[in-house]
Amino acid sequence: MDSTETARRLEALGNATRLEIFRTLVRAGPDGLPVGEIQSRTGTARSTLSHHLHKLIAVDLVRQERDGTTLYCHANYSEMQATIDYLTRECCADARGKSCDAA
C-alpha cells in the first residue's frame, strides 16, 4: 500500500453516496448483498448505484460475484484494513514521548 493507492481509495470514499454504499456493505458482513438490496437500503437509483459501485470496484474496496441471475457485492475487508493500516502505521511517531491518547 502506498500513498497514491490510499489517496485513490479515500477519493472514492469522499463521495457521500459511495461512503454510504461501502458502509452498507461493511455492515452486511462477508456474505455481501445483492445489488437490489443495496439499492433498497441506500435509496440510490439503479443507474447511479452502478456508477458508484464501479468506482469502489476500481479501487478494490468492493468486489462483485454472480450467483445465477443475482449480482452480489462484497466489501473487500483486507483492502479496507490495508488502507486503515496505512493511515495509522506511523501514528504518533514524532510525538516526542507524548501518548497519542493525550493529543
Coordinates of N, CA and C in Angstrom, one line a residue:
M1 N 0.9 -1.2 0.0 CA 0.0 0.0 0.0 C 0.9 1.2 0.0
D2 N 0.6 2.2 -0.9 CA 1.4 3.4 -1.0 C 0.4 4.6 -0.9
S3 N 1.0 5.8 -0.9 CA 0.2 7.0 -0.8 C -0.7 7.2 -2.0
T4 N -0.3 6.8 -3.2 CA -1.1 7.0 -4.3 C -2.4 6.1 -4.3
E5 N -2.2 4.9 -3.9 CA -3.4 4.0 -3.8 C -4.3 4.4 -2.7
T6 N -3.7 4.8 -1.6 CA -4.5 5.3 -0.4 C -5.3 6.5 -0.8
A7 N -4.7 7.4 -1.5 CA -5.4 8.6 -2.0 C -6.6 8.3 -2.9
R8 N -6.4 7.3 -3.8 CA -7.4 6.9 -4.7 C -8.6 6.3 -3.9
R9 N -8.3 5.5 -2.9 CA -9.4 5.0 -2.1 C -10.1 6.0 -1.3
L10 N -9.4 6.9 -0.7 CA -10.0 8.0 0.1 C -10.8 8.9 -0.8
E11 N -10.3 9.1 -2.1 CA -11.1 10.0 -3.0 C -12.4 9.3 -3.3
A12 N -12.4 8.0 -3.6 CA -13.6 7.2 -3.8 C -14.6 7.3 -2.7
L13 N -14.1 7.2 -1.5 CA -14.9 7.2 -0.3 C -15.3 8.7 0.1
G14 N -14.7 9.7 -0.6 CA -15.0 11.1 -0.3 C -16.4 11.5 -0.9
N15 N -17.1 10.6 -1.6 CA -18.4 10.9 -2.0 C -19.4 10.3 -1.1
A16 N -20.4 11.1 -0.6 CA -21.3 10.7 0.4 C -22.1 9.4 0.0
T17 N -22.5 9.3 -1.2 CA -23.2 8.2 -1.7 C -22.4 6.9 -1.7
R18 N -21.1 7.0 -2.2 CA -20.2 5.9 -2.2 C -19.9 5.5 -0.7
L19 N -19.7 6.4 0.1 CA -19.4 6.1 1.5 C -20.6 5.3 2.1
E20 N -21.8 5.8 1.9 CA -23.0 5.1 2.4 C -23.1 3.6 1.8
I21 N -22.8 3.5 0.5 CA -22.8 2.2 -0.1 C -21.8 1.3 0.6
F22 N -20.6 1.8 0.7 CA -19.5 1.0 1.3 C -19.8 0.6 2.7
R23 N -20.3 1.5 3.5 CA -20.6 1.2 4.9 C -21.8 0.2 5.0
T24 N -22.7 0.3 4.0 CA -23.8 -0.7 4.0 C -23.2 -2.1 3.7
L25 N -22.2 -2.2 2.8 CA -21.6 -3.5 2.5 C -20.7 -4.0 3.7
V26 N -20.1 -3.1 4.4 CA -19.3 -3.4 5.5 C -20.2 -4.0 6.6
R27 N -21.3 -3.4 6.9 CA -22.3 -3.8 7.9 C -22.9 -5.2 7.5
A28 N -23.0 -5.5 6.2 CA -23.6 -6.7 5.7 C -22.8 -7.9 6.0
G29 N -21.5 -7.7 6.2 CA -20.6 -8.9 6.5 C -20.1 -9.6 5.3
P30 N -19.5 -10.7 5.4 CA -18.8 -11.4 4.3 C -19.7 -12.0 3.3
D31 N -21.0 -12.2 3.6 CA -21.9 -12.7 2.6 C -22.3 -11.6 1.5
G32 N -22.1 -10.3 1.9 CA -22.4 -9.3 0.9 C -23.9 -9.1 0.8
L33 N -24.2 -8.3 -0.3 CA -25.6 -8.0 -0.6 C -25.9 -8.1 -2.1
P34 N -27.1 -8.5 -2.5 CA -27.4 -8.3 -3.9 C -27.5 -6.8 -4.2
V35 N -27.3 -6.5 -5.4 CA -27.3 -5.1 -5.9 C -28.7 -4.5 -5.5
G36 N -29.8 -5.2 -5.8 CA -31.1 -4.7 -5.5 C -31.3 -4.4 -4.0
E37 N -30.7 -5.1 -3.1 CA -30.8 -4.9 -1.7 C -30.0 -3.6 -1.3
I38 N -28.8 -3.4 -1.9 CA -28.1 -2.2 -1.7 C -28.9 -1.0 -2.1
Q39 N -29.5 -1.1 -3.3 CA -30.4 -0.1 -3.8 C -31.5 0.3 -2.8
S40 N -32.1 -0.8 -2.3 CA -33.2 -0.6 -1.4 C -32.8 0.0 -0.1
R41 N -31.6 -0.4 0.5 CA -31.1 0.1 1.7 C -30.6 1.5 1.6
T42 N -30.1 1.9 0.5 CA -29.5 3.2 0.4 C -30.4 4.2 -0.4
G43 N -31.4 3.7 -1.0 CA -32.3 4.6 -1.8 C -31.7 5.2 -3.0
T44 N -30.6 4.6 -3.5 CA -29.9 5.1 -4.7 C -30.5 4.5 -6.0
A45 N -30.7 5.4 -6.9 CA -31.2 4.9 -8.2 C -30.3 3.9 -8.8
R46 N -30.8 2.9 -9.6 CA -30.0 1.8 -10.1 C -28.9 2.3 -11.0
S47 N -29.1 3.2 -11.9 CA -28.0 3.7 -12.7 C -26.9 4.4 -11.9
T48 N -27.3 5.2 -11.0 CA -26.4 5.9 -10.1 C -25.6 4.9 -9.2
L49 N -26.3 3.9 -8.7 CA -25.7 2.8 -7.9 C -24.6 2.1 -8.7
S50 N -24.9 1.8 -9.9 CA -23.9 1.1 -10.8 C -22.7 1.9 -11.0
H51 N -22.8 3.2 -11.2 CA -21.7 4.1 -11.3 C -20.8 4.1 -10.1
H52 N -21.5 4.3 -8.9 CA -20.7 4.3 -7.7 C -20.1 3.0 -7.3
L53 N -20.8 1.9 -7.6 CA -20.1 0.6 -7.4 C -18.9 0.4 -8.2
H54 N -19.0 0.8 -9.5 CA -17.8 0.7 -10.3 C -16.6 1.5 -9.8
K55 N -16.9 2.6 -9.3 CA -15.8 3.4 -8.7 C -15.2 2.7 -7.5
L56 N -16.0 2.1 -6.7 CA -15.5 1.4 -5.5 C -14.7 0.1 -5.9
I57 N -15.2 -0.5 -7.0 CA -14.6 -1.7 -7.5 C -13.2 -1.4 -8.1
A58 N -13.1 -0.2 -8.8 CA -11.9 0.2 -9.4 C -10.8 0.4 -8.4
V59 N -11.1 0.8 -7.2 CA -10.1 1.0 -6.1 C -10.0 -0.2 -5.2
D60 N -10.6 -1.3 -5.6 CA -10.5 -2.6 -4.9 C -11.1 -2.6 -3.5
L61 N -12.1 -1.7 -3.2 CA -12.7 -1.7 -1.9 C -14.0 -2.6 -2.0
V62 N -14.5 -2.9 -3.2 CA -15.7 -3.7 -3.3 C -15.4 -4.7 -4.4
R63 N -15.9 -5.9 -4.3 CA -15.8 -6.9 -5.3 C -17.2 -7.5 -5.6
Q64 N -17.5 -8.0 -6.8 CA -18.8 -8.5 -7.2 C -18.6 -9.9 -7.6
E65 N -19.7 -10.7 -7.4 CA -19.7 -12.1 -7.9 C -21.2 -12.4 -8.2
R66 N -21.4 -13.2 -9.2 CA -22.7 -13.5 -9.7 C -23.0 -14.9 -9.2
D67 N -24.3 -15.0 -8.8 CA -24.9 -16.3 -8.4 C -26.1 -16.5 -9.1
G68 N -26.1 -17.2 -10.2 CA -27.2 -17.3 -11.1 C -27.5 -16.0 -11.8
T69 N -28.7 -15.4 -11.5 CA -29.0 -14.1 -12.1 C -28.8 -13.0 -11.1
T70 N -28.3 -13.3 -9.9 CA -28.2 -12.3 -8.9 C -26.7 -11.9 -8.8
L71 N -26.5 -10.6 -8.8 CA -25.2 -10.0 -8.7 C -25.0 -9.5 -7.2
Y72 N -24.0 -10.1 -6.5 CA -23.7 -9.8 -5.1 C -22.5 -8.9 -5.1
C73 N -22.5 -8.0 -4.1 CA -21.4 -7.1 -3.9 C -20.9 -7.4 -2.5
H74 N -19.6 -7.3 -2.3 CA -18.9 -7.6 -1.0 C -17.9 -6.5 -0.7
A75 N -17.9 -6.1 0.5 CA -16.8 -5.2 0.9 C -15.5 -6.0 0.9
N76 N -14.4 -5.4 0.5 CA -13.1 -6.1 0.5 C -12.4 -5.7 1.8
Y77 N -12.7 -6.5 2.8 CA -12.2 -6.2 4.1 C -10.7 -6.1 4.2
S78 N -10.0 -7.0 3.5 CA -8.5 -6.9 3.6 C -7.9 -5.6 3.0
E79 N -8.5 -5.1 2.0 CA -8.1 -3.8 1.4 C -8.5 -2.7 2.2
M80 N -9.7 -2.8 2.9 CA -10.2 -1.7 3.8 C -9.2 -1.7 4.9
Q81 N -8.8 -2.8 5.5 CA -7.8 -2.8 6.6 C -6.5 -2.3 6.2
A82 N -6.0 -2.7 5.0 CA -4.7 -2.2 4.5 C -4.7 -0.6 4.4
T83 N -5.9 -0.1 4.0 CA -6.0 1.4 3.9 C -5.9 2.0 5.3
I84 N -6.6 1.4 6.3 CA -6.6 1.9 7.6 C -5.2 1.8 8.2
D85 N -4.6 0.6 8.0 CA -3.2 0.4 8.5 C -2.2 1.4 7.9
Y86 N -2.4 1.8 6.6 CA -1.5 2.8 6.0 C -1.7 4.1 6.7
L87 N -2.9 4.5 7.1 CA -3.2 5.8 7.7 C -2.7 5.8 9.1
T88 N -2.6 4.7 9.8 CA -2.2 4.7 11.2 C -0.9 4.1 11.5
R89 N -0.2 3.6 10.5 CA 1.1 2.9 10.6 C 2.1 3.7 11.5
E90 N 2.2 5.0 11.3 CA 3.2 5.8 12.0 C 2.5 6.8 13.0
C91 N 1.4 6.3 13.5 CA 0.7 7.2 14.5 C 1.6 7.6 15.6
C92 N 1.7 8.8 15.9 CA 2.4 9.4 17.0 C 4.0 9.2 16.9
A93 N 4.5 8.9 15.7 CA 5.9 8.6 15.5 C 6.8 9.8 15.9
D94 N 6.2 11.0 15.7 CA 7.0 12.2 16.0 C 6.5 13.0 17.2
A95 N 5.8 12.2 18.1 CA 5.1 12.9 19.2 C 6.1 13.2 20.4
R96 N 7.3 12.9 20.3 CA 8.3 13.3 21.3 C 7.9 12.8 22.7
G97 N 7.6 11.5 22.8 CA 7.3 10.9 24.0 C 5.9 11.0 24.6
K98 N 5.1 11.8 23.9 CA 3.7 12.0 24.3 C 2.9 10.9 23.8
S99 N 1.9 10.5 24.5 CA 1.0 9.4 24.1 C 0.0 10.0 23.1
C100 N -0.4 9.2 22.2 CA -1.5 9.7 21.2 C -2.8 10.0 21.9
D101 N -3.0 9.3 23.0 CA -4.3 9.5 23.7 C -4.3 10.9 24.4
A102 N -3.2 11.5 24.6 CA -3.1 12.8 25.2 C -3.4 13.9 24.3
A103 N -3.3 13.6 23.0 CA -3.5 14.7 22.0 C -4.9 15.3 21.9

